[in-house]
Tab-separated table of C-alpha atoms and ligand atoms in Angstrom:
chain	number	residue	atom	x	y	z
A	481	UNK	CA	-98.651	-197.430	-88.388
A	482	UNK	CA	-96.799	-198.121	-85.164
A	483	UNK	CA	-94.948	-201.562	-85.540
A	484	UNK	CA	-96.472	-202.829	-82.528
A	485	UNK	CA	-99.958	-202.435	-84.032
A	486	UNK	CA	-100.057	-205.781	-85.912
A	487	UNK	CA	-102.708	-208.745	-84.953
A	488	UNK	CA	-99.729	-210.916	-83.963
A	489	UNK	CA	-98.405	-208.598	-81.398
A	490	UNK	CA	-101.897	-207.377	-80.063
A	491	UNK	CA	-102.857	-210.975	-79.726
A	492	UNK	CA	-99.634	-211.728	-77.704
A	493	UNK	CA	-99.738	-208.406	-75.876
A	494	UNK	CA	-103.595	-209.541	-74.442
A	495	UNK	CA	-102.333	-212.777	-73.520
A	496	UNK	CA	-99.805	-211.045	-71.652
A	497	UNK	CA	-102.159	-208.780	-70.213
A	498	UNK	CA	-104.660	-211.961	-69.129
A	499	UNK	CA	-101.234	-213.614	-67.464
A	500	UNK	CA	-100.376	-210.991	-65.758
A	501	UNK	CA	-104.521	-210.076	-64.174
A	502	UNK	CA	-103.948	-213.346	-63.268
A	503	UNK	CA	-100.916	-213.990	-61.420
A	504	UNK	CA	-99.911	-210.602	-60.093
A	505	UNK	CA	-101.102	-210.402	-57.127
A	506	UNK	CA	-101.664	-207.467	-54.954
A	507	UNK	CA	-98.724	-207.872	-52.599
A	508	UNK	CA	-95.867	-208.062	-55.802
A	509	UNK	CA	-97.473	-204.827	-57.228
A	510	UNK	CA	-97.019	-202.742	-54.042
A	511	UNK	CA	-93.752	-203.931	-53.570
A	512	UNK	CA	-92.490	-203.179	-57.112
A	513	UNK	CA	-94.024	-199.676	-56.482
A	514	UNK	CA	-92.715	-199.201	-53.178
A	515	UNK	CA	-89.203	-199.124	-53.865
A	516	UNK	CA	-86.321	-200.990	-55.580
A	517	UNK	CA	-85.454	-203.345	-52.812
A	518	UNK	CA	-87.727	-206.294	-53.359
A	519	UNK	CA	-87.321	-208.642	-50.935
A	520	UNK	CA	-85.836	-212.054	-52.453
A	521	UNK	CA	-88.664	-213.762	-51.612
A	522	UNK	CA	-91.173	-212.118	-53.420
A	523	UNK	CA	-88.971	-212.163	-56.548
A	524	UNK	CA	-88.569	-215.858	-56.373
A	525	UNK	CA	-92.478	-216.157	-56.209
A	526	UNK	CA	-92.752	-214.458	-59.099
A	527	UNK	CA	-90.213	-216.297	-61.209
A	528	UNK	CA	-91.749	-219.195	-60.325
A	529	UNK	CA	-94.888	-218.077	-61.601
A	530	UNK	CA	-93.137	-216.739	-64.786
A	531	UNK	CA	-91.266	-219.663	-65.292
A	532	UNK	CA	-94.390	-222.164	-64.459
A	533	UNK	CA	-95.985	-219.653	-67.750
A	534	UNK	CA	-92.747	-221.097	-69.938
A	535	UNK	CA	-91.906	-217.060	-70.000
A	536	UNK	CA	-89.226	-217.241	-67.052
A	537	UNK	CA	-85.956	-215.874	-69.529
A	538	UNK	CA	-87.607	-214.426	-72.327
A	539	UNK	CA	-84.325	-213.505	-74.016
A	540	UNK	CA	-83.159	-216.988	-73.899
A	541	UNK	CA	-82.736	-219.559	-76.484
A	542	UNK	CA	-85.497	-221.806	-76.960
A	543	UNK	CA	-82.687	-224.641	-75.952
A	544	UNK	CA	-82.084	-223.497	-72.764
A	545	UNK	CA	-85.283	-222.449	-71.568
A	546	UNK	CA	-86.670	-219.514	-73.568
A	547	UNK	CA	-90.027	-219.197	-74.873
A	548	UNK	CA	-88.426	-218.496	-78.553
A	549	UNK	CA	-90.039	-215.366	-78.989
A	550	UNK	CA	-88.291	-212.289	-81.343
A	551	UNK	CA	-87.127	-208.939	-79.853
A	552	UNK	CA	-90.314	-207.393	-80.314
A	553	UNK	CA	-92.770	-209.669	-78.631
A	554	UNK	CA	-89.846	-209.180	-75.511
A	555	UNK	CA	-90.090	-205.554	-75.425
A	556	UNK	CA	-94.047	-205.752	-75.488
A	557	UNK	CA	-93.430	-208.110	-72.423
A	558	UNK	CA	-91.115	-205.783	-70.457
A	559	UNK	CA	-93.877	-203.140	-71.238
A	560	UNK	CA	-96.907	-205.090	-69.668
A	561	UNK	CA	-94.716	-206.205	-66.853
A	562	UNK	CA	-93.521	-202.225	-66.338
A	563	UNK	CA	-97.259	-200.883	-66.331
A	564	UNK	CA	-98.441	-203.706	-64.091
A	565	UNK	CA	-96.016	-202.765	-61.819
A	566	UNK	CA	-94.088	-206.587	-61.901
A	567	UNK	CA	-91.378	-206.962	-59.865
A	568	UNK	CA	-87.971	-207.028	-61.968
A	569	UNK	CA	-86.699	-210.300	-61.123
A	570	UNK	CA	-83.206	-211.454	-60.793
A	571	UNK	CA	-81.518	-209.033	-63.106
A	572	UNK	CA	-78.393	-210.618	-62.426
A	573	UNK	CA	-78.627	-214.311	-62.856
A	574	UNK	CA	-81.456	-213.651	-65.766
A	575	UNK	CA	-79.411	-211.040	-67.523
A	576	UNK	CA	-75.480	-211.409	-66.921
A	577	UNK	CA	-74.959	-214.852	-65.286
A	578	UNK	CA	-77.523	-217.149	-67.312
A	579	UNK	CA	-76.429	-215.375	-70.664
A	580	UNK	CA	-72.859	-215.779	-69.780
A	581	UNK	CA	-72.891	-218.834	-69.339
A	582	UNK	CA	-75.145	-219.607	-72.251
A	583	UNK	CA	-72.337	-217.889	-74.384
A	584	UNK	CA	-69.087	-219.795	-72.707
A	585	UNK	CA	-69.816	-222.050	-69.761
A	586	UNK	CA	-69.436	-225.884	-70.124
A	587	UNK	CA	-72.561	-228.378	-70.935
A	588	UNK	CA	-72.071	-229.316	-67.404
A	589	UNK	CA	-72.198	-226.200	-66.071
A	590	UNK	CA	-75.310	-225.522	-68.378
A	591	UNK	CA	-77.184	-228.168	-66.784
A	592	UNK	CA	-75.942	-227.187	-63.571
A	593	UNK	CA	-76.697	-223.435	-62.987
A	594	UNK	CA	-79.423	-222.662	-65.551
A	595	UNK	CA	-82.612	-224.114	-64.613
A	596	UNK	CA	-81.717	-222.563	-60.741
A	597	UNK	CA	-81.918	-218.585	-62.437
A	598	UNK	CA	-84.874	-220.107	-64.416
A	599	UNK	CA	-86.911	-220.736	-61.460
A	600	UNK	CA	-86.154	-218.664	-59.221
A	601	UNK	CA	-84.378	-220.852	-56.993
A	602	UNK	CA	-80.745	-219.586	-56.960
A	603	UNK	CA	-80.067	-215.719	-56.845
A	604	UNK	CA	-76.705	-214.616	-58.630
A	605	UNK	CA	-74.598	-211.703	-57.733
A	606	UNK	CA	-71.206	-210.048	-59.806
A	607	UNK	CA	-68.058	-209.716	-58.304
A	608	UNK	CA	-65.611	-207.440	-60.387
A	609	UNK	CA	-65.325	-204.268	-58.816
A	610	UNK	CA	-62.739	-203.463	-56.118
A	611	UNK	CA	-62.447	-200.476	-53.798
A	612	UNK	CA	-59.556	-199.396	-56.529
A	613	UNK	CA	-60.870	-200.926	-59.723
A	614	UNK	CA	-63.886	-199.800	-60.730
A	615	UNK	CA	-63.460	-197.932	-64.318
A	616	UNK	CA	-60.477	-199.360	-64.736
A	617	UNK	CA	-61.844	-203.021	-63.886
A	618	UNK	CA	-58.426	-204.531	-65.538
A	619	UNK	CA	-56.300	-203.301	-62.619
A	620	UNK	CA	-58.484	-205.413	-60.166
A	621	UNK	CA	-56.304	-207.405	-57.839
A	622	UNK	CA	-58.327	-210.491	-56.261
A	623	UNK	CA	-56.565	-213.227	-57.965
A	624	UNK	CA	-56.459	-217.019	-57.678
A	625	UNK	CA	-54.090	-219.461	-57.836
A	626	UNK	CA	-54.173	-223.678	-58.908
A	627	UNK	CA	-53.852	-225.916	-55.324
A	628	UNK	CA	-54.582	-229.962	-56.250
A	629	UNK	CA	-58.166	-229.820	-57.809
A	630	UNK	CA	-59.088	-226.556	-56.488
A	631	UNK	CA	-58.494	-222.312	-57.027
A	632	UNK	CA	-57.601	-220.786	-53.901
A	633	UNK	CA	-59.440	-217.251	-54.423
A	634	UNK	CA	-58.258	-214.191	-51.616
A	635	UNK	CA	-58.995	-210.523	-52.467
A	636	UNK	CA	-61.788	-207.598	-52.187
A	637	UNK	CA	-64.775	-206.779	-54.238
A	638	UNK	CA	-67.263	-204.134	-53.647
A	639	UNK	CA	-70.384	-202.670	-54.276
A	640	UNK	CA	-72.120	-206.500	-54.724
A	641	UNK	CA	-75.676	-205.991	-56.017
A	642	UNK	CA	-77.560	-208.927	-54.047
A	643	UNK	CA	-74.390	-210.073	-52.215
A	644	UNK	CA	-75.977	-210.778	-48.916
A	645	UNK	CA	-79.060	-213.179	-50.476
A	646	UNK	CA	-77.647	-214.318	-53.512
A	647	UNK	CA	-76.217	-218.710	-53.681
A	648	UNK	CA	-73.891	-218.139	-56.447
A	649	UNK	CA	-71.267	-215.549	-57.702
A	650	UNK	CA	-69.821	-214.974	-61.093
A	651	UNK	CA	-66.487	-213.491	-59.947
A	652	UNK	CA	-63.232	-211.576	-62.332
A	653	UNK	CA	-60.320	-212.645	-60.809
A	654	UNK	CA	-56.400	-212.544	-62.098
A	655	UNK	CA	-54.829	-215.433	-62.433
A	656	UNK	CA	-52.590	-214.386	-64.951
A	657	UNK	CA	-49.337	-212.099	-63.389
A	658	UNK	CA	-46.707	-211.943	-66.096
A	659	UNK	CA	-49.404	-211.088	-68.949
A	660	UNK	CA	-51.023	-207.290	-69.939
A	661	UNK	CA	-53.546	-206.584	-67.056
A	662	UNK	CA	-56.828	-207.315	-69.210
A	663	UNK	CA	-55.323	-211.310	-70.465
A	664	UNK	CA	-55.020	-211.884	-67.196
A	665	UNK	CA	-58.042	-212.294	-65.882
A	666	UNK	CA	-60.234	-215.918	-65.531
A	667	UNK	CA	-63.814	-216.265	-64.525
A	668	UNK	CA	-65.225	-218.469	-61.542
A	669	UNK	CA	-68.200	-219.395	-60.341
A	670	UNK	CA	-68.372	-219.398	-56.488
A	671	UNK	CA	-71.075	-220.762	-53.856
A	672	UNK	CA	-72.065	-217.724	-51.577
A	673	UNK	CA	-71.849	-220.306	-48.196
A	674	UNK	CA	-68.210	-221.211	-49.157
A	675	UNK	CA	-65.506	-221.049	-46.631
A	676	UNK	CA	-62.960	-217.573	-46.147
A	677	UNK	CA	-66.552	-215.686	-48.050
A	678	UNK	CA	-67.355	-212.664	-45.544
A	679	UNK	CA	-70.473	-210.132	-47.057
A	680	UNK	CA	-70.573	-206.764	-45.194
A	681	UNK	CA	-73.721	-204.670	-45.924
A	682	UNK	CA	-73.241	-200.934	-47.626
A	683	UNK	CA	-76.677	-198.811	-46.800
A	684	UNK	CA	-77.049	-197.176	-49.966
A	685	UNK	CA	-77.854	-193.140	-49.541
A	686	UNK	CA	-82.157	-194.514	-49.939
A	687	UNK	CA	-81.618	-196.091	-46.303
A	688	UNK	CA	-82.149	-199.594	-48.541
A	689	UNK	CA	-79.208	-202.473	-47.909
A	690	UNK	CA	-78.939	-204.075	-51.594
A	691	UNK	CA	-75.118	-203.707	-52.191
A	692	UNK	CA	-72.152	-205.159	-50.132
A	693	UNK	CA	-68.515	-205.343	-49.663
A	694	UNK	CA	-67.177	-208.635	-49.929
A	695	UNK	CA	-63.903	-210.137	-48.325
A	696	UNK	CA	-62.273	-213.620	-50.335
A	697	UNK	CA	-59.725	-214.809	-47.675
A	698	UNK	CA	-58.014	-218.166	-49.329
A	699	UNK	CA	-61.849	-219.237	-50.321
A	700	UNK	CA	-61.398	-222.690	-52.041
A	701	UNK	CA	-63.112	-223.208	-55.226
A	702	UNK	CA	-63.597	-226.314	-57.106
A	703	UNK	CA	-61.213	-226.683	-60.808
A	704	UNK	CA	-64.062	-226.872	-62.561
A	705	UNK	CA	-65.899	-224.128	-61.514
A	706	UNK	CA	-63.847	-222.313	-64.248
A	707	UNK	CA	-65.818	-220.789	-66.785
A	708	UNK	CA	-64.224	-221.067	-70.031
A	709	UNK	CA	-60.166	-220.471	-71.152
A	710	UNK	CA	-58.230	-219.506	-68.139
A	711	UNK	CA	-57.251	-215.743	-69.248
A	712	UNK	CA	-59.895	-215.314	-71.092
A	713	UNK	CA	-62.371	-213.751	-68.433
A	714	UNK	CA	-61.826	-209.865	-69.676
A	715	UNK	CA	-63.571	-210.750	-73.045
A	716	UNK	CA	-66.483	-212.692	-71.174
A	717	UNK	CA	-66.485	-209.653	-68.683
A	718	UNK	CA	-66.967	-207.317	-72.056
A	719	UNK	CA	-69.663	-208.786	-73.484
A	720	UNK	CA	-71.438	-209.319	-70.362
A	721	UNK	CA	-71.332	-205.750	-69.753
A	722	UNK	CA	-72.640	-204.715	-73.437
A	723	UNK	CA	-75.815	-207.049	-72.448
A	724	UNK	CA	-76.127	-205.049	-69.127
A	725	UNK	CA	-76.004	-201.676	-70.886
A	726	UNK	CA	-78.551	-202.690	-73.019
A	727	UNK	CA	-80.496	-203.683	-70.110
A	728	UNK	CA	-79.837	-200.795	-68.234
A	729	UNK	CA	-82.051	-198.443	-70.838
A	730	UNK	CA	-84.717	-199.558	-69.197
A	731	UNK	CA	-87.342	-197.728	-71.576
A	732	UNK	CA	-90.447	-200.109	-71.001
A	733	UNK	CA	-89.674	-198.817	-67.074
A	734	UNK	CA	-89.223	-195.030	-68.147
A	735	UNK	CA	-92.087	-194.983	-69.856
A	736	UNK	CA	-94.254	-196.274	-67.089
A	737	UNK	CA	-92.832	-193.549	-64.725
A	738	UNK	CA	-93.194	-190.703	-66.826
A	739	UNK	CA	-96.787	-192.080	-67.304
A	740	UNK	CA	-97.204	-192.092	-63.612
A	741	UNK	CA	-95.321	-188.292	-63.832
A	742	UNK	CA	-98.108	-187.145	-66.182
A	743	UNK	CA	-100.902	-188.182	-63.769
A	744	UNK	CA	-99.062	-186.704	-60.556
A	745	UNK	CA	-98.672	-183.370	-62.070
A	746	UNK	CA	-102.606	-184.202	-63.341
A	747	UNK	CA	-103.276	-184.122	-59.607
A	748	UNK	CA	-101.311	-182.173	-57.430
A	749	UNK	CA	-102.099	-178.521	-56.738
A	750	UNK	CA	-100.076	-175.050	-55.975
A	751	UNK	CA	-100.688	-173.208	-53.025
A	752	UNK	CA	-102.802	-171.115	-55.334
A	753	UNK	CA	-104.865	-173.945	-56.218
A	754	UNK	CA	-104.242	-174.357	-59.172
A	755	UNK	CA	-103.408	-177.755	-61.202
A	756	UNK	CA	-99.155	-178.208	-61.708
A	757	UNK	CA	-100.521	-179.617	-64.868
A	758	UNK	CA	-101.761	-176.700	-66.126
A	759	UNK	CA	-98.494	-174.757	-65.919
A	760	UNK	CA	-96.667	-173.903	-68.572
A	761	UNK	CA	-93.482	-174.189	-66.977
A	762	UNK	CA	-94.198	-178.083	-66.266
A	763	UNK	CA	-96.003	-178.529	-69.775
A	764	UNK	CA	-92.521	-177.475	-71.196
A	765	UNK	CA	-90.987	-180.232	-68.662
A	766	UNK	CA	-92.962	-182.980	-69.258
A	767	UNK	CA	-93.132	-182.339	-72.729
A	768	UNK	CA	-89.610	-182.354	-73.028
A	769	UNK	CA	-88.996	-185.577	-70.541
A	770	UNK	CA	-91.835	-187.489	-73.517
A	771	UNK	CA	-89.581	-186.033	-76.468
A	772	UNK	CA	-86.791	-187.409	-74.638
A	773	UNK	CA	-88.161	-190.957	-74.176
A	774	UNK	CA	-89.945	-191.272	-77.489
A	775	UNK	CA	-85.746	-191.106	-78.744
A	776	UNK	CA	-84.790	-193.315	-76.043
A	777	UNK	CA	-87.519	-196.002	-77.533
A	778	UNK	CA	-86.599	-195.613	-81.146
A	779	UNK	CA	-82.947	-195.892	-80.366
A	780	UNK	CA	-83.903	-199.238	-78.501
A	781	UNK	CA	-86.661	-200.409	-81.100
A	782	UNK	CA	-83.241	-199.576	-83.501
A	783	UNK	CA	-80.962	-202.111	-81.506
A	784	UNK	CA	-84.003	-204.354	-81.608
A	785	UNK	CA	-84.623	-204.186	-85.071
A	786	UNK	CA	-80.527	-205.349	-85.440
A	787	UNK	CA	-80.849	-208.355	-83.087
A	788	UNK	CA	-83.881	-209.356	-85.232
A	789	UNK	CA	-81.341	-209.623	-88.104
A	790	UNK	CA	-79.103	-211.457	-86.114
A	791	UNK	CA	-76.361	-208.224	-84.614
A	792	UNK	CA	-74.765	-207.550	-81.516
A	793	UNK	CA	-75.825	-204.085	-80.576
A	794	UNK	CA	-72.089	-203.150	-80.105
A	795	UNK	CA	-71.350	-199.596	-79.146
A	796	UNK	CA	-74.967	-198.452	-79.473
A	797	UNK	CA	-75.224	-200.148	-75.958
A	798	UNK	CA	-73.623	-197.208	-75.017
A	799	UNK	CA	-75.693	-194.623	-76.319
A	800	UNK	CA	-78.243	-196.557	-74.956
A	801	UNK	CA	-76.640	-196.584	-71.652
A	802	UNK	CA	-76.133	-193.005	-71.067
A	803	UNK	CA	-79.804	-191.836	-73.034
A	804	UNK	CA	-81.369	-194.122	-71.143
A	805	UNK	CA	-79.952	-193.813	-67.387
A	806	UNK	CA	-80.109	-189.417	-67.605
A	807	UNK	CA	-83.493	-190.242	-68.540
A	808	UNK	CA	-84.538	-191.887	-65.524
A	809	UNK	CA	-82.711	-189.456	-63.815
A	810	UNK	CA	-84.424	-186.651	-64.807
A	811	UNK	CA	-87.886	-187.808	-64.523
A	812	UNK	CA	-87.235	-189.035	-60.885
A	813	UNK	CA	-86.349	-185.015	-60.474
A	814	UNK	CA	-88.944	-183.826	-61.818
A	815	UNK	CA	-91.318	-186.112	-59.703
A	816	UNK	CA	-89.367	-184.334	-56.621
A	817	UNK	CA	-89.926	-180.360	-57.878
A	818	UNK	CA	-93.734	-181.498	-58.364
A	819	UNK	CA	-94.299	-183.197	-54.650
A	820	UNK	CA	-91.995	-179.909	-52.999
A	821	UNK	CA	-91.760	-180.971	-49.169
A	822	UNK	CA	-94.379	-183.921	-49.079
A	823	UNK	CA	-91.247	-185.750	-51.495
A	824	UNK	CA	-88.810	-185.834	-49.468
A	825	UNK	CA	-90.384	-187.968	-46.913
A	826	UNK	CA	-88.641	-190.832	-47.438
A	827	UNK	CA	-90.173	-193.333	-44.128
A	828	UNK	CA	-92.627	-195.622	-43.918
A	829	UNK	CA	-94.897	-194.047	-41.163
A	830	UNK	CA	-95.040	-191.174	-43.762
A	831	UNK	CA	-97.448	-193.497	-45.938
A	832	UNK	CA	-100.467	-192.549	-44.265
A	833	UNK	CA	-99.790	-188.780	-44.757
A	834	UNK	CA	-101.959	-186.424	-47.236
A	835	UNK	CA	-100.101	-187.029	-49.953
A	836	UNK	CA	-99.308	-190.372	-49.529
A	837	UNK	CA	-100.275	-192.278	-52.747
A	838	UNK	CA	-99.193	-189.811	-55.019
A	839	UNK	CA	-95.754	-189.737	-53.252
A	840	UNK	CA	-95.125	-193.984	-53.185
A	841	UNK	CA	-92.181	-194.758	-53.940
A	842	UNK	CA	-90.691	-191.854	-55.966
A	843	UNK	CA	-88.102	-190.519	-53.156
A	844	UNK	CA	-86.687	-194.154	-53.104
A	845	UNK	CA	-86.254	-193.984	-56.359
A	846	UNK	CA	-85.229	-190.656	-56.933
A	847	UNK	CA	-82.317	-191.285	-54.127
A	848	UNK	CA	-81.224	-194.415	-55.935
A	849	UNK	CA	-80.966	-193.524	-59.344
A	850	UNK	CA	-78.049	-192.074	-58.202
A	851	UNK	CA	-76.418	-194.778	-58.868
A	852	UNK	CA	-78.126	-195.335	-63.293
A	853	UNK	CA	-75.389	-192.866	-64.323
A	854	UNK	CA	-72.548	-195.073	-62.788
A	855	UNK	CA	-73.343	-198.376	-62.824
A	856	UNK	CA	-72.899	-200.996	-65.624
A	857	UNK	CA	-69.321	-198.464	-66.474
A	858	UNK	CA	-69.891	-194.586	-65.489
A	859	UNK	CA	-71.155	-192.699	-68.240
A	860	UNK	CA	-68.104	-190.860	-68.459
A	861	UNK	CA	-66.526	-194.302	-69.819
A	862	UNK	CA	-69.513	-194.909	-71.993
A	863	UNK	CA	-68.396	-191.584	-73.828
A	864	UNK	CA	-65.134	-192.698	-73.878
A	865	UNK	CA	-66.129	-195.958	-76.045
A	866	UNK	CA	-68.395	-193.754	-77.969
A	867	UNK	CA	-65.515	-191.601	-78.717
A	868	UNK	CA	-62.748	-194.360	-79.596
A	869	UNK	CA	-65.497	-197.394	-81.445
A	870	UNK	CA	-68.157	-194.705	-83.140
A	871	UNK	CA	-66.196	-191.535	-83.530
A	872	UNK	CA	-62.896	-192.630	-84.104
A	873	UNK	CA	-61.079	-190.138	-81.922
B	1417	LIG	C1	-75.420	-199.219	-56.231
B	1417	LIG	C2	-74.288	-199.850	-56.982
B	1417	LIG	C3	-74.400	-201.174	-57.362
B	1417	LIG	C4	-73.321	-201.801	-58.017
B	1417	LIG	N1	-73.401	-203.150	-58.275
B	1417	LIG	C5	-72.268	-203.797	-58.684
B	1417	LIG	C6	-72.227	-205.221	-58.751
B	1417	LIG	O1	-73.214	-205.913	-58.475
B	1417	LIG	N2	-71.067	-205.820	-59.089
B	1417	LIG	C7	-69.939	-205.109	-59.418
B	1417	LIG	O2	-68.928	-205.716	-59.747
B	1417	LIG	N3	-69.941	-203.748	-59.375
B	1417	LIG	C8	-71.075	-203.086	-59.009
B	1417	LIG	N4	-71.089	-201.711	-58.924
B	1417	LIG	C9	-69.835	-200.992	-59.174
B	1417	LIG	C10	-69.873	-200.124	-60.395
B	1417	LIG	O3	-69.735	-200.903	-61.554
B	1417	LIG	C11	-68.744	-199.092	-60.234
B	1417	LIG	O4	-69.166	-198.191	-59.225
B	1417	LIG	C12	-68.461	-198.348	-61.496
B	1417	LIG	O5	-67.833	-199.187	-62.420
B	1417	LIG	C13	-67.547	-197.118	-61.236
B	1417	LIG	O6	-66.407	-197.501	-60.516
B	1417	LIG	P1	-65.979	-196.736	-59.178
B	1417	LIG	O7	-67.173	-196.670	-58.291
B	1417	LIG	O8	-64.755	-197.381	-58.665
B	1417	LIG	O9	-65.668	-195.259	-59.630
B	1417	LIG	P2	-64.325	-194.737	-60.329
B	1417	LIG	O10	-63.907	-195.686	-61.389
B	1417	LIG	O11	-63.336	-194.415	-59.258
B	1417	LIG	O12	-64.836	-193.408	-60.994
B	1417	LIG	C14	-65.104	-192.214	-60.237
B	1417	LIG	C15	-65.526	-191.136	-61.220
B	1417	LIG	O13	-64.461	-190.878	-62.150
B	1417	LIG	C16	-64.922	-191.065	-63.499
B	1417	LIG	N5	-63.869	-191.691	-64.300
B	1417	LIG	C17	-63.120	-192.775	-63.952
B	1417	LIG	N6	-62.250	-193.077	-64.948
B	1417	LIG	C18	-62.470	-192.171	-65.938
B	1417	LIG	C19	-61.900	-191.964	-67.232
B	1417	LIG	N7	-60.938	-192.772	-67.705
B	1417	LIG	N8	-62.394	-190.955	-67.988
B	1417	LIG	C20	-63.384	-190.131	-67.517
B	1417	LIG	N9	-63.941	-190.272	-66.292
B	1417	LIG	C21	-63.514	-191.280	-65.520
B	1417	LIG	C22	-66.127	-191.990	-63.396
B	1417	LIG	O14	-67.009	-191.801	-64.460
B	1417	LIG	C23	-66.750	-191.547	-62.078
B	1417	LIG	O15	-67.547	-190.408	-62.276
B	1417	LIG	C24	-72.160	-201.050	-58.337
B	1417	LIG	C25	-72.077	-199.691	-57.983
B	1417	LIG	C26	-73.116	-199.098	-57.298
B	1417	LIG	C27	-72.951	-197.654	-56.883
C-alpha cells in the first residue's frame, strides 16, 4: 500500500485540493505555466492567500508561523500545488532566508523579518557568489568592516536570483582577513533601497530578466543587522545550502511535467500521422524518464522519512541534488524532440500558433533549466561531497 494512501493523508490531500479550487485563480495558473518568471506581484497575491489559509511556510515551526504539519502531509502539499499549476512563491525568503534565520538570527530579528516572507510582503534575494567565487564561494572578496554602529559593506556579487524586486538581502561577506578563507566570513542582512546598492539586470539565455549583478560601494549597514557570531557565516552559508539542495529536487514539480510529457506525446502526431505516443522509440523514453522519477521520489520520500525521525538529510541532499536537477533536464529535452520546430518558438505572438497549447511554456523552461545542474553548487561539486562525506575518497 502506497504510504500516502492512509485516511489521514487523503483527508488532508482533499482539503488541499478544495483550497486550492478555491483560491487559484485563473490568472496564477497561466502564469505558473507560462514560464518561470512570475511576476512579484502575482507571487505576493498568492502568499497572501496561502498565508491568510495558516499554510504560508509549511516547513516551518509551528512557533514561527508553520502550520505544524510532518514531512509527509508537506510533500502531498507541494504535489497539489505542482498539478494545479501554483505559482512557487518566494523560494528564497521561504526556503533559505526565513529558515536561516529561524536556525541563528536574533529574537529581534525573528520578529523583525519573519512575518514579511510569511506574507508575502518582503521578497528576499542571496548574495554570495562573485564573478570569481562561485564553487569556491570561500575565496569571495566583498568584505565589511566595523565604522561607529554600522558595517561598511563594498564588493561584487553576481548572478542575484530576484535582485532587482527583492527588499532584503542575506549577504556572505569577509570580515575576517588574517583567518583561513572559510572562518572568515560573517552574515548580514541588507535593505535592497540602501545607499552605494547598484542592481544591473543579466537576461538569462530564455530572454527572461530574473538574475542580476550587484555592485556594494561603501553601503552602510546597521551593527545589528549581523546575523549570528561574526566569522561564523561559512557554517550558516552550509547549511543553508543543504536546505536548498533539498529543495532543488523538486520531484512534486517533475512529476507534474512528465505528466504533462505523457499527454503531449498522447497528442502530437508525425508527419505520417501517426501518434508519437505510439512509438516505440518514445515508449522507451518516457518509460525510462518515469523509472527515473519513481527513484527520484523514493530517494526524497527516504530523506523524508529521516526528518520525520528528527535527521538532517546531510549528504543525501546531494544525491538529491544532482538526481533530481538531470531529471528535469531531461524531461524538458524530451518535451523539445516531441514538439520538433513548433518548440523552439520561444515569443509570445507565437501563442496563437497551431500548436500553441501543447507548446506553453516548455521552451522557457527547457532554456532555463540550464541553469538546475549549476545552481545551489554545480553538480560537479555535489560529486565531490559525495565522494569525500559518503564514499570516503
Ligand atoms: C540562473 C542562476 C541563478 C543563480 N542565483 C544565485 C543567487 O540568487 N545567489 C547567489 O549567490 N548565486 C546564485 N547563482 C550562482 C551559482 O550558485 C553559481 O553559478 C554556482 O555556484 C557556480 O559558480 P560559477 O558560476 O562561478 O561557476 P564556476 O565555479 O566557475 O564553475 C564553472 C564550472 O567548473 C566546474 N567546477 C568548478 N570547480 C570545480 C571543482 N573543484 N571540481 C570539479 N568541477 C568544478 C563547475 O561545476 C562548473 O561546471 C545563480 C546562478 C545562475 C546561473
Amino acid at each position: 500500500m502506497s504510504i500516502f494512501n492512509t485516511p489521514e493523508l487523503r483527508a488532508f490531500r482533499a482539503e488541499v485540493r478544495q483550497f486550492l479550487d478555491a483560491e487559484l485563480d485563473d490568472e496564477l495558473r497561466q502564469a505558473t505555466r507560462a514560464g518561470l518568471h512570475i511576476p512579484r506581484a502575482l507571487v505576493a497575491r498568492w502568499q497572501a492567500a496561502l498565508h491568510g489559509r495558516g499554510w504560508g511556510a509549511p516547513h516551518w515551526p509551528v512557533a514561527t508561523g508553520g502550520p505544524g504539519w510532518n514531512a509527509l502531509q508537506r510533500y502531498v502539499f507541494e504535489e497539489e500545488l505542482a498539478f494545479a499549476d501554483a505559482p512557487p512563491g518566494d523560494v528564497l525568503g521561504l526556503f533559505l532566508a526565513g529558515p536561516m534565520l529561524i536556525a541563528e538570527g536574533n529574537a529581534e530579528q525573528k520578529t523583525r523579518y519573519l512575518p514579511g516572507v510569511l506574507s508575502g510582503e518582503n521578497f528576499w534575494c542571496q548574495g554570495f557568489s562573485e564573478p570569481n567565487a562561485g564553487s569556491d564561494l570561500a575565496s569571495l572578496k566583498t568584505h565589511a568592516r566595523l565604522d561607529g554602529d554600522d558595517w561598511v559593506i563594498s564588493g561584487q556579487k553576481t548572478w542575484l536570483t530576484g535582485g532587482h524586486e527583492a527588499d532584503l538581502m542575506f549577504l556572505l561577506a569577509r570580515t575576517e582577513f588574517e583567518a583561513k578563507p572559510q572562518a572568515g566570513l560573517s552574515m548580514f542582512i541588507i535593505d535592497m533601497k540602501s545607499p552605494g546598492l547598484t542592481v544591473n539586470p543579466i537576461i538569462t539565455i530564455d530572454e527572461g530578466h530574473s538574475v542580476n549583478a550587484l555592485f556594494l560601494d561603501e553601503v552602510r549597514v546597521p551593527r545589528e543587522n549581523l546575523v549570528g557570531t561574526r566569522g561564523a557565516g561559512w557554517g550558516y552559508a552550509k547549511d543553508l545550502l543543504a536546505r536548498e539542495r533539498v529543495n532543488n529536487a523538486q520531484a512534486p514539480r517533475t512529476k507534474r511535467d512528465l505528466v504533462a510529457l505523457e499527454k503531449l506525446a498522447g497528442r502530437l502526431q508525425g508527419s505520417d500521422g501517426e501518434l508519437l505516443a505510439s512509438r516505440p522509440v518514445i515508449q522507451r523514453r518516457l518509460a525510462s524518464l518515469t523509472v527515473d522519477y519513481v527513484a527520484l521520489e523514493s530517494a526524497v520520500l527516504g530523506v523524508i522519512a529521516e526528518q520525520m525521525a528528527g535527521k538532517e538529510p546531510g549528504p543525501a541532499a546531494s544525491t538529491l541534488k544532482i538526481r533530481g536537477s538531470e531529471l528535469q533536464q531531461r524531461v524538458t529535452e524530451t518535451a523539445m524532440t516531441l514538439l520538433g520546430e513548433a518548440g523552439i518558438v520561444l515569443h509570445p505572438e507565437y501563442h496563437g500558433g497551431p500548436l500553441a497549447t501543447e507548446a506553453e511554456g516548455w521552451i522557457d523552461r527547457h532554456l532555463f533549466r540550464r541553469v538546475v545542474t549549476i545552481y545551489a553548487g554545480s553538480n560537479e561539486i555535489q560529486k565531490t561531497i559525495i565522494a569525500k562525506s559518503l564514499l570516503d575518497m
